[in-house]
mmCIF file of C-alpha atoms in Angstrom:
data_model
loop_
_atom_site.group_PDB
_atom_site.id
_atom_site.type_symbol
_atom_site.label_atom_id
_atom_site.label_comp_id
_atom_site.label_asym_id
_atom_site.label_seq_id
_atom_site.Cartn_x
_atom_site.Cartn_y
_atom_site.Cartn_z
ATOM 1 C CA ARG A 1 64.465 73.491 -29.069
ATOM 2 C CA LYS A 2 68.166 74.567 -30.123
ATOM 3 C CA GLU A 3 68.472 74.410 -34.134
ATOM 4 C CA VAL A 4 71.194 72.252 -33.653
ATOM 5 C CA GLU A 5 72.234 70.340 -30.203
ATOM 6 C CA GLN A 6 75.036 68.223 -29.391
ATOM 7 C CA ASP A 7 76.298 66.979 -26.382
ATOM 8 C CA PRO A 8 79.146 68.784 -25.677
ATOM 9 C CA GLY A 9 81.521 66.528 -23.632
ATOM 10 C CA PRO A 10 84.183 65.967 -22.833
ATOM 11 C CA PHE A 11 84.910 62.274 -23.781
ATOM 12 C CA ASN A 12 87.765 61.323 -22.346
ATOM 13 C CA VAL A 13 89.090 58.187 -23.982
ATOM 14 C CA PRO A 14 92.472 56.316 -24.113
ATOM 15 C CA GLU A 15 94.359 55.528 -27.383
ATOM 16 C CA GLY A 16 93.090 53.696 -29.946
ATOM 17 C CA ALA A 17 89.078 53.581 -28.676
ATOM 18 C CA THR A 18 86.376 54.027 -30.307
ATOM 19 C CA VAL A 19 83.471 57.063 -29.773
ATOM 20 C CA ALA A 20 80.561 57.842 -31.251
ATOM 21 C CA PHE A 21 79.252 61.764 -31.281
ATOM 22 C CA ASN A 22 75.364 62.440 -31.606
ATOM 23 C CA CYS A 23 74.056 64.976 -32.877
ATOM 24 C CA THR A 24 69.733 66.318 -33.521
ATOM 25 C CA TYR A 25 68.666 68.873 -35.673
ATOM 26 C CA SER A 26 64.742 70.856 -35.851
ATOM 27 C CA ASN A 27 64.294 71.881 -39.236
ATOM 28 C CA SER A 28 63.640 68.537 -40.928
ATOM 29 C CA ALA A 29 63.559 70.903 -44.398
ATOM 30 C CA SER A 30 67.642 70.643 -44.057
ATOM 31 C CA GLN A 31 68.881 69.200 -47.190
ATOM 32 C CA SER A 32 73.232 69.532 -45.830
ATOM 33 C CA PHE A 33 75.789 68.491 -42.594
ATOM 34 C CA PHE A 34 78.789 68.146 -42.048
ATOM 35 C CA TRP A 35 80.942 67.749 -39.617
ATOM 36 C CA TYR A 36 83.939 70.726 -38.714
ATOM 37 C CA ARG A 37 87.115 70.587 -36.121
ATOM 38 C CA GLN A 38 87.835 72.897 -34.294
ATOM 39 C CA ASP A 39 91.718 73.195 -32.621
ATOM 40 C CA CYS A 40 91.692 75.301 -29.825
ATOM 41 C CA ARG A 41 92.057 78.772 -30.560
ATOM 42 C CA LYS A 42 92.477 77.700 -34.466
ATOM 43 C CA GLU A 43 89.334 78.410 -36.706
ATOM 44 C CA PRO A 44 86.790 75.300 -37.762
ATOM 45 C CA LYS A 45 88.193 73.180 -40.533
ATOM 46 C CA LEU A 46 85.936 70.985 -42.299
ATOM 47 C CA LEU A 47 86.101 67.144 -41.015
ATOM 48 C CA MET A 48 83.892 65.520 -43.841
ATOM 49 C CA SER A 49 80.076 66.107 -45.731
ATOM 50 C CA VAL A 50 77.590 63.760 -44.066
ATOM 51 C CA TYR A 51 75.580 61.828 -46.778
ATOM 52 C CA SER A 52 72.082 60.081 -47.339
ATOM 53 C CA SER A 53 73.898 57.014 -47.263
ATOM 54 C CA GLY A 54 76.478 57.499 -44.780
ATOM 55 C CA ASN A 55 80.208 57.686 -45.851
ATOM 56 C CA GLU A 56 83.710 57.241 -44.512
ATOM 57 C CA ASP A 57 87.116 58.582 -45.174
ATOM 58 C CA GLY A 58 89.543 56.777 -43.357
ATOM 59 C CA ARG A 59 88.707 56.281 -39.930
ATOM 60 C CA PHE A 60 85.959 58.794 -39.609
ATOM 61 C CA THR A 61 82.902 57.369 -40.412
ATOM 62 C CA ALA A 62 79.493 59.916 -40.908
ATOM 63 C CA GLN A 63 75.748 58.197 -40.874
ATOM 64 C CA LEU A 64 72.609 60.455 -41.548
ATOM 65 C CA ASN A 65 69.081 59.414 -40.401
ATOM 66 C CA ARG A 66 66.303 61.504 -41.905
ATOM 67 C CA ALA A 67 63.584 59.859 -40.341
ATOM 68 C CA SER A 68 65.086 60.896 -36.477
ATOM 69 C CA GLN A 69 66.739 64.489 -37.709
ATOM 70 C CA TYR A 70 69.861 62.913 -36.274
ATOM 71 C CA ILE A 71 73.569 62.856 -37.711
ATOM 72 C CA SER A 72 76.583 60.867 -36.000
ATOM 73 C CA LEU A 73 80.407 60.814 -36.260
ATOM 74 C CA LEU A 74 82.264 57.860 -35.165
ATOM 75 C CA ILE A 75 85.429 57.866 -34.636
ATOM 76 C CA ARG A 76 88.068 54.429 -34.890
ATOM 77 C CA ASP A 77 91.157 54.077 -33.291
ATOM 78 C CA SER A 78 91.537 57.298 -31.670
ATOM 79 C CA LYS A 79 94.635 59.244 -31.986
ATOM 80 C CA LEU A 80 95.878 61.896 -29.737
ATOM 81 C CA SER A 81 95.791 64.348 -32.188
ATOM 82 C CA ASP A 82 92.022 63.278 -33.156
ATOM 83 C CA SER A 83 91.873 65.678 -29.482
ATOM 84 C CA ALA A 84 90.089 68.321 -30.498
ATOM 85 C CA THR A 85 85.669 70.364 -30.742
ATOM 86 C CA TYR A 86 83.535 68.483 -33.637
ATOM 87 C CA LEU A 87 81.013 70.573 -34.592
ATOM 88 C CA CYS A 88 78.052 69.391 -36.350
ATOM 89 C CA VAL A 89 76.620 71.947 -38.872
ATOM 90 C CA VAL A 90 73.460 71.922 -41.005
ATOM 91 C CA ASN A 91 72.230 74.305 -43.724
ATOM 92 C CA MET A 92 68.582 76.272 -43.338
ATOM 93 C CA ARG A 93 66.615 78.689 -45.003
ATOM 94 C CA GLY A 94 66.899 81.905 -43.660
ATOM 95 C CA GLN A 95 65.391 84.990 -44.591
ATOM 96 C CA TYR A 96 65.450 86.364 -47.965
ATOM 97 C CA ASN A 97 65.235 82.419 -49.009
ATOM 98 C CA THR A 98 68.856 82.251 -48.890
ATOM 99 C CA ASP A 99 70.663 79.125 -46.990
ATOM 100 C CA LYS A 100 72.931 79.651 -44.390
ATOM 101 C CA LEU A 101 74.956 76.922 -41.797
ATOM 102 C CA ILE A 102 73.419 76.807 -37.908
ATOM 103 C CA PHE A 103 76.607 75.713 -36.225
ATOM 104 C CA GLY A 104 76.592 72.873 -32.660
ATOM 105 C CA THR A 105 78.374 74.016 -29.958
ATOM 106 C CA GLY A 106 80.093 71.108 -29.800
ATOM 107 C CA THR A 107 81.916 68.274 -28.599
ATOM 108 C CA ARG A 108 84.737 68.110 -27.213
ATOM 109 C CA LEU A 109 87.235 64.688 -27.469
ATOM 110 C CA GLN A 110 89.993 64.731 -25.475
ATOM 111 C CA VAL A 111 92.345 61.358 -26.318
ATOM 112 C CA PHE A 112 95.047 60.147 -23.674
ATOM 113 C CA PRO A 113 97.829 58.147 -24.211
ATOM 114 C CA SER B 1 89.133 74.607 -51.556
ATOM 115 C CA ALA B 2 89.725 77.940 -51.517
ATOM 116 C CA VAL B 3 92.770 79.202 -48.784
ATOM 117 C CA ILE B 4 91.488 82.495 -47.025
ATOM 118 C CA SER B 5 93.274 84.919 -44.817
ATOM 119 C CA GLN B 6 92.917 87.664 -42.524
ATOM 120 C CA LYS B 7 94.059 90.585 -41.932
ATOM 121 C CA PRO B 8 94.910 92.020 -38.570
ATOM 122 C CA SER B 9 95.390 88.327 -36.506
ATOM 123 C CA ARG B 10 94.537 90.433 -33.886
ATOM 124 C CA ASP B 11 93.823 93.694 -31.689
ATOM 125 C CA ILE B 12 93.283 95.640 -28.476
ATOM 126 C CA CYS B 13 91.163 98.903 -29.572
ATOM 127 C CA GLN B 14 89.472 101.125 -27.121
ATOM 128 C CA ARG B 15 85.894 101.318 -26.355
ATOM 129 C CA GLY B 16 84.178 104.041 -29.199
ATOM 130 C CA THR B 17 87.187 103.513 -32.137
ATOM 131 C CA SER B 18 86.147 101.736 -35.559
ATOM 132 C CA LEU B 19 87.903 98.066 -36.248
ATOM 133 C CA THR B 20 88.332 97.071 -39.871
ATOM 134 C CA ILE B 21 88.961 93.192 -40.465
ATOM 135 C CA GLN B 22 89.903 92.212 -44.456
ATOM 136 C CA CYS B 23 89.638 88.624 -45.386
ATOM 137 C CA GLN B 24 90.961 87.586 -48.813
ATOM 138 C CA VAL B 25 90.268 83.987 -50.743
ATOM 139 C CA ASP B 26 92.702 83.205 -52.912
ATOM 140 C CA SER B 27 90.382 82.209 -55.751
ATOM 141 C CA GLN B 28 86.879 83.842 -57.157
ATOM 142 C CA VAL B 29 84.162 82.094 -55.260
ATOM 143 C CA THR B 30 80.418 82.164 -54.878
ATOM 144 C CA MET B 31 79.892 83.169 -51.017
ATOM 145 C CA MET B 32 81.403 84.927 -48.141
ATOM 146 C CA PHE B 33 80.131 85.337 -44.746
ATOM 147 C CA TRP B 34 81.076 86.759 -41.801
ATOM 148 C CA TYR B 35 80.892 85.359 -38.186
ATOM 149 C CA ARG B 36 81.393 85.704 -34.482
ATOM 150 C CA GLN B 37 82.542 83.034 -31.716
ATOM 151 C CA GLN B 38 82.278 84.165 -28.406
ATOM 152 C CA PRO B 39 84.661 82.725 -25.496
ATOM 153 C CA GLY B 40 83.849 78.946 -24.893
ATOM 154 C CA GLN B 41 80.872 79.367 -27.268
ATOM 155 C CA SER B 42 80.229 78.126 -31.311
ATOM 156 C CA LEU B 43 79.783 80.215 -34.123
ATOM 157 C CA THR B 44 77.253 82.759 -35.011
ATOM 158 C CA LEU B 45 76.438 84.440 -37.736
ATOM 159 C CA ILE B 46 76.704 87.965 -38.565
ATOM 160 C CA ALA B 47 75.940 88.707 -41.607
ATOM 161 C CA THR B 48 75.945 87.459 -45.365
ATOM 162 C CA ALA B 49 78.437 89.419 -48.031
ATOM 163 C CA ASN B 50 77.056 90.064 -51.228
ATOM 164 C CA GLN B 51 78.971 90.620 -54.334
ATOM 165 C CA GLY B 52 77.509 93.993 -55.967
ATOM 166 C CA SER B 53 75.293 95.161 -52.902
ATOM 167 C CA GLU B 54 74.462 95.273 -49.353
ATOM 168 C CA ALA B 55 74.918 92.279 -47.391
ATOM 169 C CA THR B 56 72.645 90.704 -45.653
ATOM 170 C CA TYR B 57 72.105 89.985 -42.141
ATOM 171 C CA GLU B 58 70.920 87.907 -39.247
ATOM 172 C CA SER B 59 68.844 88.855 -36.454
ATOM 173 C CA GLY B 60 70.647 90.824 -33.902
ATOM 174 C CA PHE B 61 72.908 92.714 -36.140
ATOM 175 C CA VAL B 62 72.426 95.517 -38.135
ATOM 176 C CA ILE B 63 74.349 97.273 -40.742
ATOM 177 C CA ASP B 64 75.259 100.850 -38.876
ATOM 178 C CA LYS B 65 77.419 98.388 -35.651
ATOM 179 C CA PHE B 66 78.623 95.923 -38.451
ATOM 180 C CA PRO B 67 79.401 97.608 -42.356
ATOM 181 C CA ILE B 68 80.256 95.206 -44.245
ATOM 182 C CA SER B 69 81.507 95.360 -47.949
ATOM 183 C CA ARG B 70 82.535 93.225 -50.899
ATOM 184 C CA PRO B 71 83.609 94.538 -53.855
ATOM 185 C CA ASN B 72 84.478 91.831 -55.933
ATOM 186 C CA LEU B 73 84.718 87.973 -56.103
ATOM 187 C CA THR B 74 87.732 87.492 -53.838
ATOM 188 C CA PHE B 75 87.857 90.083 -51.161
ATOM 189 C CA SER B 76 85.703 91.590 -48.088
ATOM 190 C CA THR B 77 85.896 93.720 -45.149
ATOM 191 C CA LEU B 78 83.653 93.682 -42.175
ATOM 192 C CA THR B 79 83.783 96.759 -39.761
ATOM 193 C CA VAL B 80 83.240 96.422 -35.878
ATOM 194 C CA SER B 81 81.750 100.518 -35.139
ATOM 195 C CA ASN B 82 81.719 102.336 -31.789
ATOM 196 C CA MET B 83 83.124 99.377 -29.707
ATOM 197 C CA SER B 84 82.876 98.356 -26.701
ATOM 198 C CA PRO B 85 83.599 95.376 -24.555
ATOM 199 C CA GLU B 86 80.300 93.470 -25.047
ATOM 200 C CA ASP B 87 82.143 93.168 -28.630
ATOM 201 C CA SER B 88 85.593 91.875 -27.763
ATOM 202 C CA SER B 89 85.357 88.010 -29.646
ATOM 203 C CA ILE B 90 86.947 86.087 -32.433
ATOM 204 C CA TYR B 91 85.855 87.186 -35.947
ATOM 205 C CA LEU B 92 85.969 85.106 -38.426
ATOM 206 C CA CYS B 93 85.221 84.603 -42.545
ATOM 207 C CA SER B 94 84.431 81.686 -44.460
ATOM 208 C CA ALA B 95 83.704 81.101 -47.824
ATOM 209 C CA SER B 96 81.843 78.807 -49.870
ATOM 210 C CA GLU B 97 80.718 77.567 -53.346
ATOM 211 C CA GLN B 98 77.211 76.075 -54.010
ATOM 212 C CA ASN B 99 78.025 73.485 -52.413
ATOM 213 C CA TYR B 100 77.826 74.865 -48.978
ATOM 214 C CA GLU B 101 80.987 73.509 -47.718
ATOM 215 C CA GLN B 102 82.260 76.575 -46.196
ATOM 216 C CA TYR B 103 85.686 77.034 -45.437
ATOM 217 C CA PHE B 104 86.874 80.120 -42.988
ATOM 218 C CA GLY B 105 89.889 82.075 -42.169
ATOM 219 C CA PRO B 106 92.453 81.696 -39.428
ATOM 220 C CA GLY B 107 90.090 84.674 -37.428
ATOM 221 C CA THR B 108 90.661 87.680 -35.771
ATOM 222 C CA ARG B 109 90.281 88.149 -32.182
ATOM 223 C CA LEU B 110 89.136 91.199 -30.919
ATOM 224 C CA THR B 111 89.844 93.156 -27.747
ATOM 225 C CA VAL B 112 88.451 95.944 -26.775
ATOM 226 C CA THR B 113 89.410 97.332 -23.315
#
């Protein structure tokens, strides 16, 4: 089983739509969770951290379900500028007892007019 | 968030040669990392760059191939040694503080011919 799994998409949605991405992770000891956004030929940019109680930032809502080892990202009122790849990221304890981030392969979103 | 720059932004190199990539952060940071992103793939961690000591490499990456320096809390270098076409990729550095949120440089696009 992959350490972090995402549906690769692409998700093609019209402007104004609501879209949800899901992600599962394998290590139950993971403590920190993030969503990053990556535009074509650009570096990943932190979109939001995901907290146990769930959190919202404008049109974006992130949820965490520790029991099911599942993370979600909801985007409301999609804009053309939301078109990008969304990366689910989980921290894991690596060798030498150091923490490291594991990146999912990403879910592509294309918003059309 | 930290602002991170990388040099060079891109390069085309001949097989058998080496390239050193520089990463500069605009503030002192605890952790710095080096990643590789192959076309259409997600990010793979190469190593954690430790200030004042040897880097911590992930499985599949070795110091002889990817020597890393981190002389202070704002700067790191990654060298890709004895390059082959399989090393063609985007190399990204990132930095973080203790909350595990990582911020990325713009990446170095390497093509080996």
